[in-house]
PDB file of C-alpha atoms in Angstrom:
ATOM      1  CA  ALA X   1      32.785 -11.611  -4.069  1.00 75.00           C
ATOM      2  CA  LEU X   2      33.097  -7.505  -4.498  1.00 71.00           C
ATOM      3  CA  GLU X   3      28.720  -7.666  -5.143  1.00 74.00           C
ATOM      4  CA  LEU X   4      28.228  -9.188  -2.458  1.00 77.00           C
ATOM      5  CA  ALA X   5      30.506  -6.648  -0.514  1.00 73.00           C
ATOM      6  CA  ALA X   6      28.616  -4.131  -2.287  1.00 68.00           C
ATOM      7  CA  ARG X   7      25.327  -5.112  -1.141  1.00 73.00           C
ATOM      8  CA  ALA X   8      26.061  -5.445   2.335  1.00 75.00           C
ATOM      9  CA  TYR X   9      27.602  -1.678   2.271  1.00 71.00           C
ATOM     10  CA  SER X  10      24.802  -0.661   0.057  1.00 68.00           C
ATOM     11  CA  ARG X  11      21.619  -2.370   2.711  1.00 71.00           C
ATOM     12  CA  GLY X  12      19.127  -0.955  -0.199  1.00 64.00           C
ATOM     13  CA  ARG X  13      19.790   2.782   0.530  1.00 70.00           C
ATOM     14  CA  ARG X  14      19.839   3.597  -3.303  1.00 69.00           C
ATOM     15  CA  ASP X  15      23.076   6.053  -2.925  1.00 72.00           C
ATOM     16  CA  ARG X  16      24.772   3.708  -1.555  1.00 76.00           C
ATOM     17  CA  ILE X  17      23.685   0.940  -4.198  1.00 78.00           C
ATOM     18  CA  PHE X  18      25.482   3.485  -6.760  1.00 81.00           C
ATOM     19  CA  GLN X  19      28.320   4.350  -5.320  1.00 82.00           C
ATOM     20  CA  SER X  20      29.280   0.486  -4.996  1.00 83.00           C
ATOM     21  CA  GLN X  21      27.709  -0.023  -8.932  1.00 86.00           C
ATOM     22  CA  PHE X  22      29.999   2.518 -10.045  1.00 89.00           C
ATOM     23  CA  ALA X  23      33.781   1.628  -7.665  1.00 86.00           C
ATOM     24  CA  LEU X  24      32.684  -1.593  -9.678  1.00 88.00           C
ATOM     25  CA  ARG X  25      33.172  -0.539 -13.343  1.00 90.00           C
ATOM     26  CA  GLN X  26      36.245   1.048 -11.740  1.00 89.00           C
ATOM     27  CA  ALA X  27      37.136  -2.379 -10.800  1.00 87.00           C
ATOM     28  CA  SER X  28      36.506  -4.182 -13.473  1.00 87.00           C
ATOM     29  CA  SER X  29      38.457  -1.683 -16.110  1.00 88.00           C
ATOM     30  CA  VAL X  30      41.484  -1.899 -14.063  1.00 88.00           C
ATOM     31  CA  TRP X  31      41.267  -5.829 -13.850  1.00 87.00           C
ATOM     32  CA  ALA X  32      40.035  -6.261 -17.648  1.00 86.00           C
ATOM     33  CA  SER X  33      42.817  -3.541 -17.908  1.00 84.00           C
ATOM     34  CA  ARG X  34      45.591  -6.487 -17.410  1.00 85.00           C
ATOM     35  CA  ALA X  35      44.175  -9.015 -20.195  1.00 82.00           C
ATOM     36  CA  LYS X  36      46.676 -10.442 -22.151  1.00 77.00           C
ATOM     37  CA  GLU X  37      43.690 -10.431 -24.887  1.00 79.00           C
ATOM     38  CA  LEU X  38      43.283  -6.852 -25.013  1.00 79.00           C
ATOM     39  CA  HIS X  39      46.603  -6.351 -26.466  1.00 77.00           C
ATOM     40  CA  GLN X  40      45.591  -8.135 -29.940  1.00 82.00           C
ATOM     41  CA  ALA X  41      41.648  -7.081 -29.977  1.00 86.00           C
ATOM     42  CA  HIS X  42      40.759  -4.870 -33.091  1.00 90.00           C
ATOM     43  CA  ARG X  43      37.861  -4.059 -31.404  1.00 93.00           C
ATOM     44  CA  ILE X  44      36.935  -2.963 -27.370  1.00 93.00           C
ATOM     45  CA  VAL X  45      33.536  -2.915 -26.206  1.00 94.00           C
ATOM     46  CA  ALA X  46      33.101  -0.988 -22.192  1.00 94.00           C
ATOM     47  CA  PRO X  47      30.378   0.686 -21.046  1.00 96.00           C
ATOM     48  CA  CYS X  48      30.023   3.585 -18.905  1.00 95.00           C
ATOM     49  CA  LEU X  49      33.013   4.110 -15.985  1.00 95.00           C
ATOM     50  CA  SER X  50      34.208   1.102 -17.009  1.00 94.00           C
ATOM     51  CA  ALA X  51      35.689   2.731 -20.539  1.00 94.00           C
ATOM     52  CA  ARG X  52      38.691   5.366 -19.950  1.00 94.00           C
ATOM     53  CA  ARG X  53      41.269   3.112 -18.933  1.00 91.00           C
ATOM     54  CA  LEU X  54      40.281   0.097 -21.786  1.00 92.00           C
ATOM     55  CA  PHE X  55      40.355   2.256 -24.479  1.00 92.00           C
ATOM     56  CA  SER X  56      43.869   4.253 -23.836  1.00 88.00           C
ATOM     57  CA  HIS X  57      45.019   1.016 -24.495  1.00 81.00           C
ATOM     58  CA  ASP X  58      46.053   0.697 -28.066  1.00 78.00           C
ATOM     59  CA  GLU X  59      45.230   3.186 -30.722  1.00 80.00           C
ATOM     60  CA  ARG X  60      44.552   0.681 -33.106  1.00 86.00           C
ATOM     61  CA  ALA X  61      41.216  -0.395 -32.091  1.00 90.00           C
ATOM     62  CA  GLU X  62      37.860   0.379 -32.035  1.00 94.00           C
ATOM     63  CA  ASN X  63      36.456   1.605 -29.413  1.00 95.00           C
ATOM     64  CA  VAL X  64      32.861   0.928 -28.529  1.00 97.00           C
ATOM     65  CA  LEU X  65      30.664   2.766 -25.577  1.00 98.00           C
ATOM     66  CA  LEU X  66      27.547   1.385 -24.578  1.00 97.00           C
ATOM     67  CA  VAL X  67      26.143   4.149 -22.580  1.00 97.00           C
ATOM     68  CA  ASP X  68      23.998   2.317 -19.966  1.00 94.00           C
ATOM     69  CA  LEU X  69      23.704   4.618 -17.607  1.00 95.00           C
ATOM     70  CA  PRO X  70      21.743   8.169 -18.048  1.00 96.00           C
ATOM     71  CA  LEU X  71      24.097  11.147 -19.689  1.00 97.00           C
ATOM     72  CA  PHE X  72      24.745  12.370 -15.885  1.00 97.00           C
ATOM     73  CA  ARG X  73      24.741  15.811 -16.730  1.00 97.00           C
ATOM     74  CA  THR X  74      21.477  16.215 -18.393  1.00 97.00           C
ATOM     75  CA  MET X  75      20.418  13.859 -15.895  1.00 97.00           C
ATOM     76  CA  HIS X  76      20.714  16.804 -13.394  1.00 97.00           C
ATOM     77  CA  GLU X  77      19.931  19.995 -14.842  1.00 97.00           C
ATOM     78  CA  ASP X  78      16.828  17.623 -15.502  1.00 97.00           C
ATOM     79  CA  LEU X  79      17.170  16.945 -11.566  1.00 97.00           C
ATOM     80  CA  ASP X  80      17.228  20.316 -10.801  1.00 97.00           C
ATOM     81  CA  ARG X  81      14.667  22.211 -12.408  1.00 96.00           C
ATOM     82  CA  ALA X  82      12.052  19.122 -11.483  1.00 96.00           C
ATOM     83  CA  ALA X  83      13.398  20.298  -7.896  1.00 96.00           C
ATOM     84  CA  GLN X  84      12.448  23.836  -8.868  1.00 95.00           C
ATOM     85  CA  THR X  85       9.422  23.018 -10.250  1.00 93.00           C
ATOM     86  CA  ASN X  86       7.941  20.595  -7.544  1.00 93.00           C
ATOM     87  CA  PRO X  87       9.328  22.005  -4.147  1.00 93.00           C
ATOM     88  CA  SER X  88       8.049  19.288  -1.758  1.00 93.00           C
ATOM     89  CA  CYS X  89       9.659  16.134  -3.890  1.00 94.00           C
ATOM     90  CA  GLU X  90      12.607  15.539  -1.122  1.00 93.00           C
ATOM     91  CA  PHE X  91      14.129  12.567  -3.332  1.00 93.00           C
ATOM     92  CA  LEU X  92      14.634  14.656  -6.772  1.00 94.00           C
ATOM     93  CA  ARG X  93      17.518  16.888  -4.446  1.00 92.00           C
ATOM     94  CA  ARG X  94      18.649  13.577  -3.102  1.00 87.00           C
ATOM     95  CA  TYR X  95      21.482  12.490  -4.976  1.00 87.00           C
ATOM     96  CA  ARG X  96      23.603  13.382  -7.600  1.00 91.00           C
ATOM     97  CA  ALA X  97      26.636  12.000  -9.285  1.00 92.00           C
ATOM     98  CA  PRO X  98      29.637  12.709  -8.286  1.00 92.00           C
ATOM     99  CA  SER X  99      31.726  15.145 -10.329  1.00 94.00           C
ATOM    100  CA  TRP X 100      34.617  12.148 -11.054  1.00 94.00           C
ATOM    101  CA  ALA X 101      31.993  10.407 -13.296  1.00 95.00           C
ATOM    102  CA  ILE X 102      30.236  13.225 -14.664  1.00 96.00           C
ATOM    103  CA  VAL X 103      34.327  14.211 -15.921  1.00 96.00           C
ATOM    104  CA  GLU X 104      34.671  10.617 -17.366  1.00 96.00           C
ATOM    105  CA  GLN X 105      31.882   9.637 -18.934  1.00 97.00           C
ATOM    106  CA  GLU X 106      32.404  12.720 -20.560  1.00 97.00           C
ATOM    107  CA  CYS X 107      35.430  11.575 -21.498  1.00 96.00           C
ATOM    108  CA  GLU X 108      34.905   7.918 -22.580  1.00 97.00           C
ATOM    109  CA  ILE X 109      32.271  10.036 -25.230  1.00 97.00           C
ATOM    110  CA  ALA X 110      34.904  12.253 -26.406  1.00 96.00           C
ATOM    111  CA  MET X 111      36.989   8.528 -26.714  1.00 96.00           C
ATOM    112  CA  ALA X 112      34.508   6.378 -28.564  1.00 97.00           C
ATOM    113  CA  ASP X 113      34.736   5.489 -32.207  1.00 96.00           C
ATOM    114  CA  ARG X 114      30.683   4.667 -31.866  1.00 97.00           C
ATOM    115  CA  ILE X 115      28.802   4.619 -29.255  1.00 98.00           C
ATOM    116  CA  VAL X 116      25.809   3.005 -28.627  1.00 98.00           C
ATOM    117  CA  VAL X 117      22.371   4.399 -26.417  1.00 97.00           C
ATOM    118  CA  ARG X 118      19.422   3.283 -25.803  1.00 95.00           C
ATOM    119  CA  GLY X 119      16.586   5.388 -26.628  1.00 96.00           C
ATOM    120  CA  ARG X 120      16.144   8.469 -28.824  1.00 96.00           C
ATOM    121  CA  PHE X 121      16.618  10.914 -25.958  1.00 97.00           C
ATOM    122  CA  ALA X 122      20.183   9.668 -25.398  1.00 97.00           C
ATOM    123  CA  GLN X 123      20.902  10.118 -29.706  1.00 97.00           C
ATOM    124  CA  GLN X 124      19.193  13.583 -29.311  1.00 97.00           C
ATOM    125  CA  GLU X 125      21.616  14.787 -25.957  1.00 97.00           C
ATOM    126  CA  LEU X 126      24.410  13.494 -27.421  1.00 98.00           C
ATOM    127  CA  ILE X 127      24.466  14.745 -31.294  1.00 97.00           C
ATOM    128  CA  LYS X 128      23.099  18.786 -29.027  1.00 96.00           C
ATOM    129  CA  LEU X 129      27.217  17.395 -27.459  1.00 93.00           C
ATOM    130  CA  GLY X 130      28.189  18.172 -31.130  1.00 95.00           C
ATOM    131  CA  VAL X 131      29.130  14.081 -31.165  1.00 97.00           C
ATOM    132  CA  ALA X 132      28.103  12.779 -35.229  1.00 97.00           C
ATOM    133  CA  PRO X 133      25.464  11.312 -35.720  1.00 97.00           C
ATOM    134  CA  GLU X 134      27.145   8.425 -37.828  1.00 97.00           C
ATOM    135  CA  ARG X 135      29.234   7.018 -34.399  1.00 97.00           C
ATOM    136  CA  ILE X 136      25.336   7.006 -32.103  1.00 98.00           C
ATOM    137  CA  THR X 137      23.746   3.613 -32.295  1.00 97.00           C
ATOM    138  CA  VAL X 138      20.674   3.365 -30.804  1.00 96.00           C
ATOM    139  CA  VAL X 139      19.692  -0.636 -30.412  1.00 91.00           C
ATOM    140  CA  GLU X 140      16.548  -1.039 -29.479  1.00 79.00           C
ATOM    141  CA  VAL X 141      16.582  -4.328 -26.611  1.00 75.00           C
ATOM    142  CA  SER X 142      13.097  -5.517 -27.786  1.00 72.00           C
ATOM    143  CA  TYR X 143       9.728  -7.601 -26.277  1.00 73.00           C
ATOM    144  CA  ALA X 144       7.456 -10.031 -26.628  1.00 70.00           C
ATOM    145  CA  PRO X 145       4.228  -8.549 -27.309  1.00 70.00           C
ATOM    146  CA  ILE X 146       2.102  -9.542 -24.848  1.00 73.00           C
ATOM    147  CA  GLN X 147      -2.524  -9.916 -25.763  1.00 69.00           C
ATOM    148  CA  PRO X 148      -4.314  -6.749 -23.580  1.00 67.00           C
ATOM    149  CA  CYS X 149      -6.323  -8.874 -21.446  1.00 65.00           C
ATOM    150  CA  ARG X 150      -8.701  -5.747 -20.734  1.00 64.00           C
ATOM    151  CA  ILE X 151     -12.557  -4.679 -21.880  1.00 62.00           C
ATOM    152  CA  ARG X 152     -13.164  -0.912 -21.705  1.00 68.00           C
ATOM    153  CA  VAL X 153     -16.099   0.269 -18.875  1.00 71.00           C
ATOM    154  CA  PRO X 154     -17.443   3.523 -21.000  1.00 74.00           C
ATOM    155  CA  GLY X 155     -16.717   6.586 -19.099  1.00 84.00           C
ATOM    156  CA  GLU X 156     -13.417   4.905 -16.846  1.00 92.00           C
ATOM    157  CA  LEU X 157      -9.232   5.217 -18.272  1.00 94.00           C
ATOM    158  CA  ARG X 158      -7.251   2.962 -16.396  1.00 94.00           C
ATOM    159  CA  VAL X 159      -3.326   3.506 -16.759  1.00 96.00           C
ATOM    160  CA  LEU X 160      -0.602   2.360 -15.908  1.00 96.00           C
ATOM    161  CA  LEU X 161       2.668   4.452 -14.008  1.00 97.00           C
ATOM    162  CA  PRO X 162       6.112   2.196 -14.794  1.00 95.00           C
ATOM    163  CA  GLY X 163       8.687   2.171 -12.951  1.00 94.00           C
ATOM    164  CA  LEU X 164       8.538   3.808  -9.371  1.00 94.00           C
ATOM    165  CA  ALA X 165       6.490   5.857  -8.810  1.00 96.00           C
ATOM    166  CA  ALA X 166       8.768   8.660  -8.721  1.00 96.00           C
ATOM    167  CA  ALA X 167       8.623  12.437  -9.061  1.00 97.00           C
ATOM    168  CA  ARG X 168      11.578  12.108 -11.347  1.00 97.00           C
ATOM    169  CA  HIS X 169       9.084   9.920 -13.566  1.00 97.00           C
ATOM    170  CA  GLY X 170       6.095  12.205 -13.262  1.00 97.00           C
ATOM    171  CA  THR X 171       3.988  11.814 -10.244  1.00 97.00           C
ATOM    172  CA  ALA X 172       3.256  15.639  -9.375  1.00 97.00           C
ATOM    173  CA  GLN X 173       2.502  15.269 -12.627  1.00 97.00           C
ATOM    174  CA  LEU X 174      -0.263  13.013 -12.637  1.00 97.00           C
ATOM    175  CA  LEU X 175      -1.326  13.445  -9.334  1.00 97.00           C
ATOM    176  CA  ALA X 176      -2.113  17.178 -11.034  1.00 96.00           C
ATOM    177  CA  ALA X 177      -4.127  15.346 -13.309  1.00 95.00           C
ATOM    178  CA  LEU X 178      -6.180  12.885 -11.542  1.00 95.00           C
ATOM    179  CA  GLN X 179      -7.778  15.406  -9.024  1.00 93.00           C
ATOM    180  CA  THR X 180     -10.155  17.242 -11.276  1.00 93.00           C
ATOM    181  CA  ARG X 181     -10.828  13.636 -13.518  1.00 96.00           C
ATOM    182  CA  PRO X 182     -12.942  11.366 -10.971  1.00 95.00           C
ATOM    183  CA  TRP X 183     -13.048   8.938 -14.267  1.00 96.00           C
ATOM    184  CA  LEU X 184      -9.437   8.375 -14.030  1.00 96.00           C
ATOM    185  CA  ARG X 185      -7.480   4.467 -12.203  1.00 96.00           C
ATOM    186  CA  VAL X 186      -4.179   4.282 -11.852  1.00 97.00           C
ATOM    187  CA  PHE X 187      -1.930   1.606 -11.126  1.00 96.00           C
ATOM    188  CA  LEU X 188       1.676   1.755  -9.748  1.00 96.00           C
ATOM    189  CA  ARG X 189       4.022   0.905  -7.519  1.00 94.00           C
ATOM    190  CA  PRO X 190       5.551   2.296  -4.773  1.00 93.00           C
ATOM    191  CA  GLY X 191       8.771   1.698  -2.757  1.00 88.00           C
ATOM    192  CA  GLU X 192      11.195   4.195  -1.683  1.00 82.00           C
ATOM    193  CA  GLY X 193      12.146   7.562  -3.035  1.00 88.00           C
ATOM    194  CA  ALA X 194       8.364   7.166  -3.889  1.00 94.00           C
ATOM    195  CA  GLU X 195       6.545  10.649  -4.026  1.00 95.00           C
ATOM    196  CA  PRO X 196       4.238  12.596  -3.710  1.00 95.00           C
ATOM    197  CA  ALA X 197       2.674  10.966  -1.066  1.00 94.00           C
ATOM    198  CA  SER X 198      -0.333  12.371  -1.135  1.00 95.00           C
ATOM    199  CA  LEU X 199      -0.289  10.565  -4.610  1.00 96.00           C
ATOM    200  CA  LEU X 200       0.126   7.580  -2.752  1.00 94.00           C
ATOM    201  CA  ARG X 201      -3.345   7.491  -0.562  1.00 95.00           C
ATOM    202  CA  HIS X 202      -5.486   9.390  -3.453  1.00 96.00           C
ATOM    203  CA  PRO X 203      -8.595   7.367  -3.114  1.00 96.00           C
ATOM    204  CA  GLN X 204      -8.405   6.541  -7.121  1.00 97.00           C
ATOM    205  CA  VAL X 205      -4.532   5.294  -6.948  1.00 97.00           C
ATOM    206  CA  SER X 206      -3.954   1.219  -6.890  1.00 94.00           C
ATOM    207  CA  ARG X 207      -1.023  -0.832  -6.700  1.00 93.00           C
ATOM    208  CA  ALA X 208       0.463  -1.854  -9.283  1.00 92.00           C
ATOM    209  CA  ASN X 209       0.042  -5.660  -9.701  1.00 79.00           C
ATOM    210  CA  ALA X 210       2.681  -8.771 -10.341  1.00 69.00           C
ATOM    211  CA  THR X 211       1.243  -8.493 -14.659  1.00 62.00           C
ATOM    212  CA  THR X 212       1.568  -5.136 -14.873  1.00 70.00           C
ATOM    213  CA  LEU X 213      -0.254  -4.702 -18.286  1.00 86.00           C
ATOM    214  CA  ALA X 214      -3.765  -6.992 -17.028  1.00 82.00           C
ATOM    215  CA  GLY X 215      -6.599  -4.220 -16.795  1.00 85.00           C
ATOM    216  CA  VAL X 216      -5.309  -2.040 -17.865  1.00 91.00           C
ATOM    217  CA  ASP X 217      -6.391   1.198 -20.896  1.00 91.00           C
ATOM    218  CA  ALA X 218      -2.914   3.046 -21.202  1.00 94.00           C
ATOM    219  CA  VAL X 219       0.695   3.161 -20.095  1.00 95.00           C
ATOM    220  CA  ILE X 220       1.795   6.554 -19.345  1.00 97.00           C
ATOM    221  CA  ALA X 221       5.126   7.589 -18.839  1.00 98.00           C
ATOM    222  CA  PRO X 222       5.585  11.258 -18.614  1.00 98.00           C
ATOM    223  CA  SER X 223       8.908  11.111 -17.463  1.00 98.00           C
ATOM    224  CA  LEU X 224      11.169  14.496 -16.519  1.00 97.00           C
ATOM    225  CA  CYS X 225      14.406  12.471 -16.710  1.00 97.00           C
ATOM    226  CA  GLU X 226      15.742   9.939 -18.631  1.00 97.00           C
ATOM    227  CA  ALA X 227      14.246   6.517 -17.684  1.00 96.00           C
ATOM    228  CA  TYR X 228      14.294   3.420 -19.830  1.00 95.00           C
ATOM    229  CA  PHE X 229      11.112   1.409 -18.661  1.00 95.00           C
ATOM    230  CA  PRO X 230       9.844  -1.960 -19.955  1.00 93.00           C
ATOM    231  CA  GLU X 231       6.175  -1.764 -20.104  1.00 93.00           C
ATOM    232  CA  VAL X 232       6.555   1.104 -22.641  1.00 94.00           C
ATOM    233  CA  ARG X 233       8.073  -1.151 -24.741  1.00 92.00           C
ATOM    234  CA  VAL X 234       5.796  -4.279 -24.168  1.00 92.00           C
ATOM    235  CA  ALA X 235       2.938  -1.699 -24.869  1.00 92.00           C
ATOM    236  CA  ALA X 236       3.954  -0.009 -27.716  1.00 91.00           C
ATOM    237  CA  ALA X 237       4.990  -3.938 -29.387  1.00 88.00           C
ATOM    238  CA  SER X 238       1.397  -4.800 -28.055  1.00 88.00           C
ATOM    239  CA  GLY X 239      -0.843  -1.608 -29.260  1.00 88.00           C
ATOM    240  CA  ILE X 240      -1.890  -0.867 -26.151  1.00 91.00           C
ATOM    241  CA  PRO X 241      -2.343   2.983 -26.102  1.00 93.00           C
ATOM    242  CA  VAL X 242       1.103   5.414 -25.139  1.00 95.00           C
ATOM    243  CA  ILE X 243       1.860   8.084 -22.997  1.00 96.00           C
ATOM    244  CA  ALA X 244       5.210   9.497 -23.239  1.00 96.00           C
ATOM    245  CA  THR X 245       7.914  12.229 -23.196  1.00 96.00           C
ATOM    246  CA  MET X 246      11.124  11.694 -25.493  1.00 96.00           C
ATOM    247  CA  ARG X 247      12.676  11.407 -22.066  1.00 97.00           C
ATOM    248  CA  GLY X 248      10.479   8.414 -20.939  1.00 97.00           C
ATOM    249  CA  ALA X 249       9.881   6.842 -24.277  1.00 96.00           C
ATOM    250  CA  GLY X 250      13.246   4.727 -24.493  1.00 95.00           C
ATOM    251  CA  ALA X 251      13.992   3.208 -28.006  1.00 94.00           C
ATOM    252  CA  VAL X 252      10.302   3.468 -28.691  1.00 93.00           C
ATOM    253  CA  ALA X 253       9.848   5.800 -31.935  1.00 92.00           C
ATOM    254  CA  HIS X 254       7.222   8.653 -32.139  1.00 91.00           C
ATOM    255  CA  GLU X 255       5.280   7.273 -34.660  1.00 90.00           C
ATOM    256  CA  GLU X 256       4.836   3.880 -32.280  1.00 91.00           C
ATOM    257  CA  LEU X 257       3.256   6.395 -29.365  1.00 92.00           C
ATOM    258  CA  THR X 258      -0.385   7.317 -29.261  1.00 92.00           C
ATOM    259  CA  ILE X 259       0.921  10.796 -27.507  1.00 92.00           C
ATOM    260  CA  GLU X 260       4.579  12.363 -27.447  1.00 94.00           C
ATOM    261  CA  LEU X 261       4.134  14.577 -24.906  1.00 94.00           C
ATOM    262  CA  PRO X 262       5.368  18.314 -25.102  1.00 91.00           C
ATOM    263  CA  SER X 263       8.480  20.176 -22.806  1.00 89.00           C
ATOM    264  CA  ASP X 264       4.619  21.227 -20.374  1.00 92.00           C
ATOM    265  CA  VAL X 265       4.346  17.829 -19.398  1.00 95.00           C
ATOM    266  CA  GLU X 266       1.335  19.034 -16.967  1.00 94.00           C
ATOM    267  CA  ARG X 267      -0.458  20.444 -19.370  1.00 93.00           C
ATOM    268  CA  GLY X 268      -0.091  18.089 -22.176  1.00 94.00           C
ATOM    269  CA  LEU X 269      -0.698  14.474 -19.548  1.00 95.00           C
ATOM    270  CA  ALA X 270      -4.122  16.573 -18.894  1.00 94.00           C
ATOM    271  CA  CYS X 271      -4.844  17.113 -22.663  1.00 92.00           C
ATOM    272  CA  ALA X 272      -3.861  13.841 -23.647  1.00 93.00           C
ATOM    273  CA  LEU X 273      -5.830  11.663 -20.548  1.00 95.00           C
ATOM    274  CA  ASP X 274      -8.837  13.878 -21.634  1.00 93.00           C
ATOM    275  CA  ALA X 275      -7.945  12.811 -25.246  1.00 90.00           C
ATOM    276  CA  LEU X 276      -8.084   8.969 -24.716  1.00 90.00           C
ATOM    277  CA  HIS X 277     -10.440   8.973 -22.585  1.00 88.00           C
ATOM    278  CA  GLY X 278     -12.460  10.734 -24.511  1.00 81.00           C
ATOM    279  CA  ALA X 279     -11.228   8.496 -28.418  1.00 69.00           C
ATOM    280  CA  GLN X 280     -11.991   5.278 -26.253  1.00 52.00           C
ATOM    281  CA  PRO X 281      -9.581   3.720 -28.570  1.00 48.00           C
ATOM    282  CA  SER X 282      -9.426  -0.514 -29.331  1.00 42.00           C
ATOM    283  CA  ARG X 283      -6.829  -2.306 -29.190  1.00 39.00           C
ATOM    284  CA  HIS X 284      -5.359  -0.388 -32.611  1.00 37.00           C
ATOM    285  CA  THR X 285      -5.912   2.901 -32.484  1.00 42.00           C
ATOM    286  CA  ARG X 286      -3.442   5.597 -33.040  1.00 44.00           C
ATOM    287  CA  LEU X 287      -4.307   8.504 -31.755  1.00 46.00           C
ATOM    288  CA  ASP X 288      -1.652  11.252 -33.967  1.00 47.00           C
ATOM    289  CA  LEU X 289      -5.010  13.451 -35.392  1.00 39.00           C
ATOM    290  CA  ILE X 290      -5.225  14.484 -31.885  1.00 45.00           C
ATOM    291  CA  THR X 291      -1.594  15.541 -30.605  1.00 47.00           C
ATOM    292  CA  ALA X 292      -2.680  19.192 -32.524  1.00 43.00           C
ATOM    293  CA  SER X 293      -4.781  19.985 -29.699  1.00 44.00           C
ATOM    294  CA  LEU X 294      -1.618  19.046 -27.452  1.00 51.00           C
ATOM    295  CA  PRO X 295       0.777  22.578 -25.539  1.00 50.00           C
ATOM    296  CA  HIS X 296       4.082  22.944 -27.519  1.00 46.00           C
TER     297      HIS X 296
END
């Protein structure tokens, strides 16, 4: 009933969706804190924004935090930096998590005995915050590999941008790379928050179909913020070349990526696409040797 009410309130608006999700997590923690079983628990497992009340219930229990939301403070820093670099992309300034959610998340991290994260970037950021590495576990969501069904066309490179075609996912950097590469074909998903508009209208850009990896030569995830894309995991498991930042790679290991992009995402993406286009890779080709040419 609460979820239905939350959907009615949000009406598809991204800011209201987040507000509703945060409120539901808080409500669920109040409900769970009254459960009789809590008094006998040896281990308490709770997701972000619903853990603090439960973790403070019994100091003898092991507290396990599931960080299934982005690390808000880091996300805000990344969004602010991206907004300064790409002032025309208004959705980069559209929404920030409320201050109470940032404080709540960081309190939960401090209280947890063990922290479960979804990717290498979150693990790295927690270590920067002073969390001992042995307290952090990266849990990889497994996806069944697929059989790629595309034969490379000489002189052409077809790439998929996973997730929404949003500026936080590197669309402005992709547009810059696309402008001088007539051989590049991009498949992406438009929707609320998709920008810049010139990318969506570009003649070399097409809407991604339901079978997202069918007919593509590579998956690119030049994400500027922490993000998790099933297509990145599936492509890496299937031997399809993957170009990604650490923020966009999820739990995919560095050695499983074809190219991991450096901090200079725009220049790195351009070099990576050129290298991938020139290499004409087969299904299992790894391009580790060319990464030395990428900017650092």
